[in-house]
PDB file of C-alpha atoms in Angstrom:
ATOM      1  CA  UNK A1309     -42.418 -10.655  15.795  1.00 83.00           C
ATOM      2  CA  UNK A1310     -39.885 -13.150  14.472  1.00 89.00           C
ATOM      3  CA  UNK A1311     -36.774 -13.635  16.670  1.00 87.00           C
ATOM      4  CA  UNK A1312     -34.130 -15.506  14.414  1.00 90.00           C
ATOM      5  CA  UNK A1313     -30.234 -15.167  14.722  1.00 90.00           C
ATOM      6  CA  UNK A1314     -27.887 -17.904  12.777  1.00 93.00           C
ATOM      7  CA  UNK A1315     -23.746 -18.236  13.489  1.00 94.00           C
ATOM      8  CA  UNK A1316     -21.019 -20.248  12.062  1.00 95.00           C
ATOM      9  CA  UNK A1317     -18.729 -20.925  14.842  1.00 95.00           C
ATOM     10  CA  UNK A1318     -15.046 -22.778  14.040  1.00 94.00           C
ATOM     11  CA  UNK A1319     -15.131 -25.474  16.920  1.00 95.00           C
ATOM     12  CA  UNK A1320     -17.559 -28.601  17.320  1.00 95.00           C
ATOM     13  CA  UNK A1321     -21.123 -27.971  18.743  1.00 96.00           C
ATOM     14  CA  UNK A1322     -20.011 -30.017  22.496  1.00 95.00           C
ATOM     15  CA  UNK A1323     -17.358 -27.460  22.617  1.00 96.00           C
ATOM     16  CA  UNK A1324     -19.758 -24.460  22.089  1.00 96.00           C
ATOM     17  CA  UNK A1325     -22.067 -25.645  24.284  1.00 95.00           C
ATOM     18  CA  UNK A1326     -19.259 -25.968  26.937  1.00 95.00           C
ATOM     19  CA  UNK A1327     -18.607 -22.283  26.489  1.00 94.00           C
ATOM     20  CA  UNK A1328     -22.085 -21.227  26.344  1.00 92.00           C
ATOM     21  CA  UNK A1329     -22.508 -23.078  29.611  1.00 90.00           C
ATOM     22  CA  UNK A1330     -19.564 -22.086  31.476  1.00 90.00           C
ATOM     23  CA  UNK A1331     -19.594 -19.464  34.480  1.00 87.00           C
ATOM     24  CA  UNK A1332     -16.915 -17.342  32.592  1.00 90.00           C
ATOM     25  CA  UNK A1333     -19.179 -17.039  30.014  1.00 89.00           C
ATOM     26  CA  UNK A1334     -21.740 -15.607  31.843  1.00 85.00           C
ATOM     27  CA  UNK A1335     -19.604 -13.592  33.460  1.00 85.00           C
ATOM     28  CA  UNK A1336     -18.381 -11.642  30.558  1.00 87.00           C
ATOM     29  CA  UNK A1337     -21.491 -11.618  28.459  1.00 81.00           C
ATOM     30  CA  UNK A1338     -22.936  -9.709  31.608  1.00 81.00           C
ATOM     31  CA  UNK A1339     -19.658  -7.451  31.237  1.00 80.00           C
ATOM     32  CA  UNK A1340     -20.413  -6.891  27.466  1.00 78.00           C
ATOM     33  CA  UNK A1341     -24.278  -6.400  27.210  1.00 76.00           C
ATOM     34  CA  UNK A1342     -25.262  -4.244  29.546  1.00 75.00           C
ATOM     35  CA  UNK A1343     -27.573  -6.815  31.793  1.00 78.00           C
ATOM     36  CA  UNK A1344     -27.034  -7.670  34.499  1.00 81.00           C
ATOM     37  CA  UNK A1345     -27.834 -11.672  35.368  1.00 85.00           C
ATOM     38  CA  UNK A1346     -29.022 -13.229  38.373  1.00 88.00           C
ATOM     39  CA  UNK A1347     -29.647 -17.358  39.228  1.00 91.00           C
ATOM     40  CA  UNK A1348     -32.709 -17.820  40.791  1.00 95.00           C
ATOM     41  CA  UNK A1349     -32.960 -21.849  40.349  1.00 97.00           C
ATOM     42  CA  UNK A1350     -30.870 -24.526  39.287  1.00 96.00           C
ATOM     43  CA  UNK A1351     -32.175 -28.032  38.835  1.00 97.00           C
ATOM     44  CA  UNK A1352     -32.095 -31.218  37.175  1.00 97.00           C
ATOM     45  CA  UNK A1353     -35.010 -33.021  35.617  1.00 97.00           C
ATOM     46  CA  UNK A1354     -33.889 -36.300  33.761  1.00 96.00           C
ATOM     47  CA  UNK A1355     -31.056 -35.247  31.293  1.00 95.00           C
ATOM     48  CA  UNK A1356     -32.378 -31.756  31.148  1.00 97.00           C
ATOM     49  CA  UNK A1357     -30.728 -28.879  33.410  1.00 96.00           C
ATOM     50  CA  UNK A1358     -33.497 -26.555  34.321  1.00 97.00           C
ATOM     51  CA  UNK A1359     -32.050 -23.016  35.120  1.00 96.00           C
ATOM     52  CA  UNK A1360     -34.585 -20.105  35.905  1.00 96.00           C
ATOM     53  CA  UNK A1361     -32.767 -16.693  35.407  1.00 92.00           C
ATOM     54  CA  UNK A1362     -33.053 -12.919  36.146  1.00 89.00           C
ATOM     55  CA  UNK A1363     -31.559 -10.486  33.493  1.00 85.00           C
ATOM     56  CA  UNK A1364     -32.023  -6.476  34.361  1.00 82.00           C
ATOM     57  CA  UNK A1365     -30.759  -3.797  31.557  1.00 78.00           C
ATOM     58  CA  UNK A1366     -28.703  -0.921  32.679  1.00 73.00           C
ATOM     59  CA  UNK A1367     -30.231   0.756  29.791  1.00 74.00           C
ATOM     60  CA  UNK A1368     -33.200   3.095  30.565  1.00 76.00           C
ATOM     61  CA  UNK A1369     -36.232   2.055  28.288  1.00 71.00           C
ATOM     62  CA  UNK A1370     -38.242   4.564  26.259  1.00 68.00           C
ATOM     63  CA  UNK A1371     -40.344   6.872  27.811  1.00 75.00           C
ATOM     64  CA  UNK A1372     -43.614   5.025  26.983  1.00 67.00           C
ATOM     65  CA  UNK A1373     -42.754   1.228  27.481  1.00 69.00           C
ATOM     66  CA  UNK A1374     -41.486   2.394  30.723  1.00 66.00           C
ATOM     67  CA  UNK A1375     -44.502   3.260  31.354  1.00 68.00           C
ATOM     68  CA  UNK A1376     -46.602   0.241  30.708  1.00 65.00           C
ATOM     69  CA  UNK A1377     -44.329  -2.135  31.955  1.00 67.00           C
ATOM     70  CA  UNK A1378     -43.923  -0.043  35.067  1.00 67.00           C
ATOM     71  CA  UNK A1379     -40.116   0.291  35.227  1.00 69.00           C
ATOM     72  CA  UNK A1380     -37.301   2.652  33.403  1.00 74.00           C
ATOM     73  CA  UNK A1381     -35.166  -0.582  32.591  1.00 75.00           C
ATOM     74  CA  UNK A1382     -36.148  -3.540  31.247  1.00 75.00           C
ATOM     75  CA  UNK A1383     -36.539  -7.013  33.596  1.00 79.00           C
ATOM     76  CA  UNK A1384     -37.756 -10.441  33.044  1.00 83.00           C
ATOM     77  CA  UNK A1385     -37.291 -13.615  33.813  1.00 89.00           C
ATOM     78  CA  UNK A1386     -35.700 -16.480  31.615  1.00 91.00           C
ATOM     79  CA  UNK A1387     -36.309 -20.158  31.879  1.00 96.00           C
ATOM     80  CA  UNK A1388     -33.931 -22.109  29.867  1.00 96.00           C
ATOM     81  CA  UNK A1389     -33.848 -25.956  29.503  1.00 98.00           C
ATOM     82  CA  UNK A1390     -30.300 -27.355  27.975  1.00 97.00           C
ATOM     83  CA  UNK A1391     -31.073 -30.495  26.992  1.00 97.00           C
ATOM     84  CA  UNK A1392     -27.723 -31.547  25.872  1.00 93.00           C
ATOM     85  CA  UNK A1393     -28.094 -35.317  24.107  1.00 95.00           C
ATOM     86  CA  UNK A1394     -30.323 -33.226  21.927  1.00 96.00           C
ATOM     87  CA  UNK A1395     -27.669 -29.764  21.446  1.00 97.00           C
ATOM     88  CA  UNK A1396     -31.316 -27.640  22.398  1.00 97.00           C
ATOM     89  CA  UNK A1397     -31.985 -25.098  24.594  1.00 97.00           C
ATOM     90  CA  UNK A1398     -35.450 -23.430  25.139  1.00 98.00           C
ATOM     91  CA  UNK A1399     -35.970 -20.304  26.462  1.00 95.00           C
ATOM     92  CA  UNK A1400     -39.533 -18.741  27.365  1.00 94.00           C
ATOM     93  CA  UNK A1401     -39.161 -15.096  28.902  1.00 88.00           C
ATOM     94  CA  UNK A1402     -41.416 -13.475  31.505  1.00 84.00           C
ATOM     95  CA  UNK A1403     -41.994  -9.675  31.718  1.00 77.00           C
ATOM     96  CA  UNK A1404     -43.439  -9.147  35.612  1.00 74.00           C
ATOM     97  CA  UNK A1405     -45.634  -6.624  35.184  1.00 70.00           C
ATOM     98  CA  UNK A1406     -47.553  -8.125  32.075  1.00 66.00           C
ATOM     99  CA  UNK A1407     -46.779 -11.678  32.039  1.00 66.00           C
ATOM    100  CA  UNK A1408     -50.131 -12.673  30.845  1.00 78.00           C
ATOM    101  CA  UNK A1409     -50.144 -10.060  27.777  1.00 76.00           C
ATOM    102  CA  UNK A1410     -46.515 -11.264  26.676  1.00 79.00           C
ATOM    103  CA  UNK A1411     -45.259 -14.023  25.433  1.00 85.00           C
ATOM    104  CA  UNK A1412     -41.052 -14.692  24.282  1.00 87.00           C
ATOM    105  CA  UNK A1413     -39.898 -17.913  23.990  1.00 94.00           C
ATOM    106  CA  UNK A1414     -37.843 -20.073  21.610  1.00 95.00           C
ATOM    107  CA  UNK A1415     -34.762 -22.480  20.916  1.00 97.00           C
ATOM    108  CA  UNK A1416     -31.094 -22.387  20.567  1.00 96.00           C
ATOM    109  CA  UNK A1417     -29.637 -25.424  18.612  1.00 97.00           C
ATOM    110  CA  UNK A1418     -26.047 -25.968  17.919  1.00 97.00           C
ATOM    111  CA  UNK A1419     -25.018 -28.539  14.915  1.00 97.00           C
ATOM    112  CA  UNK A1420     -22.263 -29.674  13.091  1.00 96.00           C
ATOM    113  CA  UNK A1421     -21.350 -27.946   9.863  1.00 96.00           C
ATOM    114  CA  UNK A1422     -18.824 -28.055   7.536  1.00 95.00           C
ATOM    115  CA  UNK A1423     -15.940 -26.050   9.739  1.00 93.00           C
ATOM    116  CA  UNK A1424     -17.494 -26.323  12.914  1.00 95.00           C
ATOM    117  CA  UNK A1425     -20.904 -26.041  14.113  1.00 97.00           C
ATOM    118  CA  UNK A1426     -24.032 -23.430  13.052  1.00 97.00           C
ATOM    119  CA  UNK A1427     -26.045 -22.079  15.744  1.00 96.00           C
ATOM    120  CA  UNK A1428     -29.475 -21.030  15.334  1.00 96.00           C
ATOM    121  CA  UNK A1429     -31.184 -19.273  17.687  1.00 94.00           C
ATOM    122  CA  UNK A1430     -35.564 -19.466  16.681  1.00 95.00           C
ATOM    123  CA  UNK A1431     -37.793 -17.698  18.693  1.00 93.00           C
ATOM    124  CA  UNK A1432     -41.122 -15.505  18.624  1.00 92.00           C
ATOM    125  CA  UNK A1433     -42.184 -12.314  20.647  1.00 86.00           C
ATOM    126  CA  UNK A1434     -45.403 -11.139  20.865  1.00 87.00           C
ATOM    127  CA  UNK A1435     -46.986  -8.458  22.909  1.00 79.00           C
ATOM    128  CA  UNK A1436     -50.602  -7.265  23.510  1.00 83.00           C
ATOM    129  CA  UNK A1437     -50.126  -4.143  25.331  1.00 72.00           C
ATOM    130  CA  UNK A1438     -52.459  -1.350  23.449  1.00 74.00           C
ATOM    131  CA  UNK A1439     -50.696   1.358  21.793  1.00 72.00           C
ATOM    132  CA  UNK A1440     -47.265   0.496  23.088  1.00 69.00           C
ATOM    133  CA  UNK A1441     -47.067  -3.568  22.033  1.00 74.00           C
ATOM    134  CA  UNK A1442     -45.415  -2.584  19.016  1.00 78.00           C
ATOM    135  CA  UNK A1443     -42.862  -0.589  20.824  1.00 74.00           C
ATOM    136  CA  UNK A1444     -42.047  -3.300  23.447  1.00 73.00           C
ATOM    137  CA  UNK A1445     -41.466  -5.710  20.866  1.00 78.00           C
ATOM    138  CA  UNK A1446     -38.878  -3.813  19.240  1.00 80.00           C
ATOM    139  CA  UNK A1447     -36.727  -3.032  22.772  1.00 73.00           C
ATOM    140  CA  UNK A1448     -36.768  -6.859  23.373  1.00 71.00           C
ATOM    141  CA  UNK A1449     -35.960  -7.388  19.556  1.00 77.00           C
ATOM    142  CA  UNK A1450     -33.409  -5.600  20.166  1.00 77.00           C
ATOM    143  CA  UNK A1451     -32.113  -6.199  23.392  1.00 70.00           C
ATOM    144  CA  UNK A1452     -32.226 -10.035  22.307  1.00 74.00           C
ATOM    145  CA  UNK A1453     -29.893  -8.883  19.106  1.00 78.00           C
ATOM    146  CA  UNK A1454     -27.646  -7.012  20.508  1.00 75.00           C
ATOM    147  CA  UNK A1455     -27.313  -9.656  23.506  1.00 74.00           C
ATOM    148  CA  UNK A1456     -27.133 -13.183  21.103  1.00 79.00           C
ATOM    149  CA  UNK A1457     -24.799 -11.093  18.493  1.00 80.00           C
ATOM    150  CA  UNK A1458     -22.446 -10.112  21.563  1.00 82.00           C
ATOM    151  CA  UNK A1459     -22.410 -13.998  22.948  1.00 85.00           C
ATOM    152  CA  UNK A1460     -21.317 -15.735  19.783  1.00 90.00           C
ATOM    153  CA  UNK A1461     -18.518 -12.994  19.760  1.00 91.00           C
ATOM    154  CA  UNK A1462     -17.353 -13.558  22.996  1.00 91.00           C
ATOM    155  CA  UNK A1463     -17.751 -17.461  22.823  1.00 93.00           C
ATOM    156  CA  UNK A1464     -15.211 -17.016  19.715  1.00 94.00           C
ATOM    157  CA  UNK A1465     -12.932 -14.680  21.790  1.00 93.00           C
ATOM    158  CA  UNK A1466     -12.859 -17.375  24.500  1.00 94.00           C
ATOM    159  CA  UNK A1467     -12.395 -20.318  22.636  1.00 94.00           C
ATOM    160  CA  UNK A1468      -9.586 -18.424  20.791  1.00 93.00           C
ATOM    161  CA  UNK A1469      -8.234 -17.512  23.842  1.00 93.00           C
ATOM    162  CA  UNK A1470      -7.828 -21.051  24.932  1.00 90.00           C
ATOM    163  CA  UNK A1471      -6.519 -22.566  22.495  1.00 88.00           C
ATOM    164  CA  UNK A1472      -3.794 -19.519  21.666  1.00 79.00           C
TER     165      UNK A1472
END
């Protein structure tokens, strides 16, 4: 399954990425969606800033993906690799329970455009879970829409709030 979300955003891509970056951020996209976000690891390799994360839903997940992935709420790990002289981050996503039958990963660019910057978020899920893959797909879908919808909202609420 296709994971695709673009934006227009009114400010430059170095000051999106400074939002997108920023602890307050994080802080009040965890406020907003729902998840609940955890840093595991922080490191630097070269120019690229390596952060491996924990995200938990407070949501309770259908009966029968609960079931296969062993949990009533959704939890995975994120890897994410800003590389910043490039405006790219990529993201792979790791379900504990059936890592090896799941796969989510992608990449978030920010460019200029005319008014600002577009952001384009690219990715791909796949699951192969019998009977249920289908159904997993579409709670990450759209746990992954509802969360990347919410965050260019509240980048736009924060960069309008600084420069009020």
């Amino acid at each position: 399954m296709k994971l695709y979300l673009e934006s227009d955003l009114a400010f430059d891509p170095a000051t999106a990425w400074e939002i997108f970056e920023s602890s307050e951020y994080a802080d009040r996209l965890e406020d907003a969606t729902d998840m609940s976000v955890e840093l595991l690891e922080e490191r630097m390799e070269g120019d690229v800033k390596v952060r491996k994360l924990r995200y938990r839903s407070k949501r309770e997940l259908p009966r029968m993906v609960a079931k296969a992935l062993g949990s009533k709420n959704l939890t995975y790990e994120q890897v994410n690799r800003f590389d910043r002289n490039r405006s790219e981050l990529t993201w792979q996503v790791f379900l504990p329970v059936v890592a090896d039958r799941v796969t989510v990963e992608g990449t978030t660019r920010i460019s200029e455009a005319p008014g600002g910057a577009k952001r384009v978020v690219d990715g791909d899920i796949e699951v192969r879970v019998r009977l249920v893959g289908g159904q997993i797909e579409k709670v990450v879908a759209g746990e992954f829409e509802r969360s990347m919808g919410r965050a260019v909202d509240l980048a736009k609420e924060i960069y309008a709030e600084r420069n009020a």
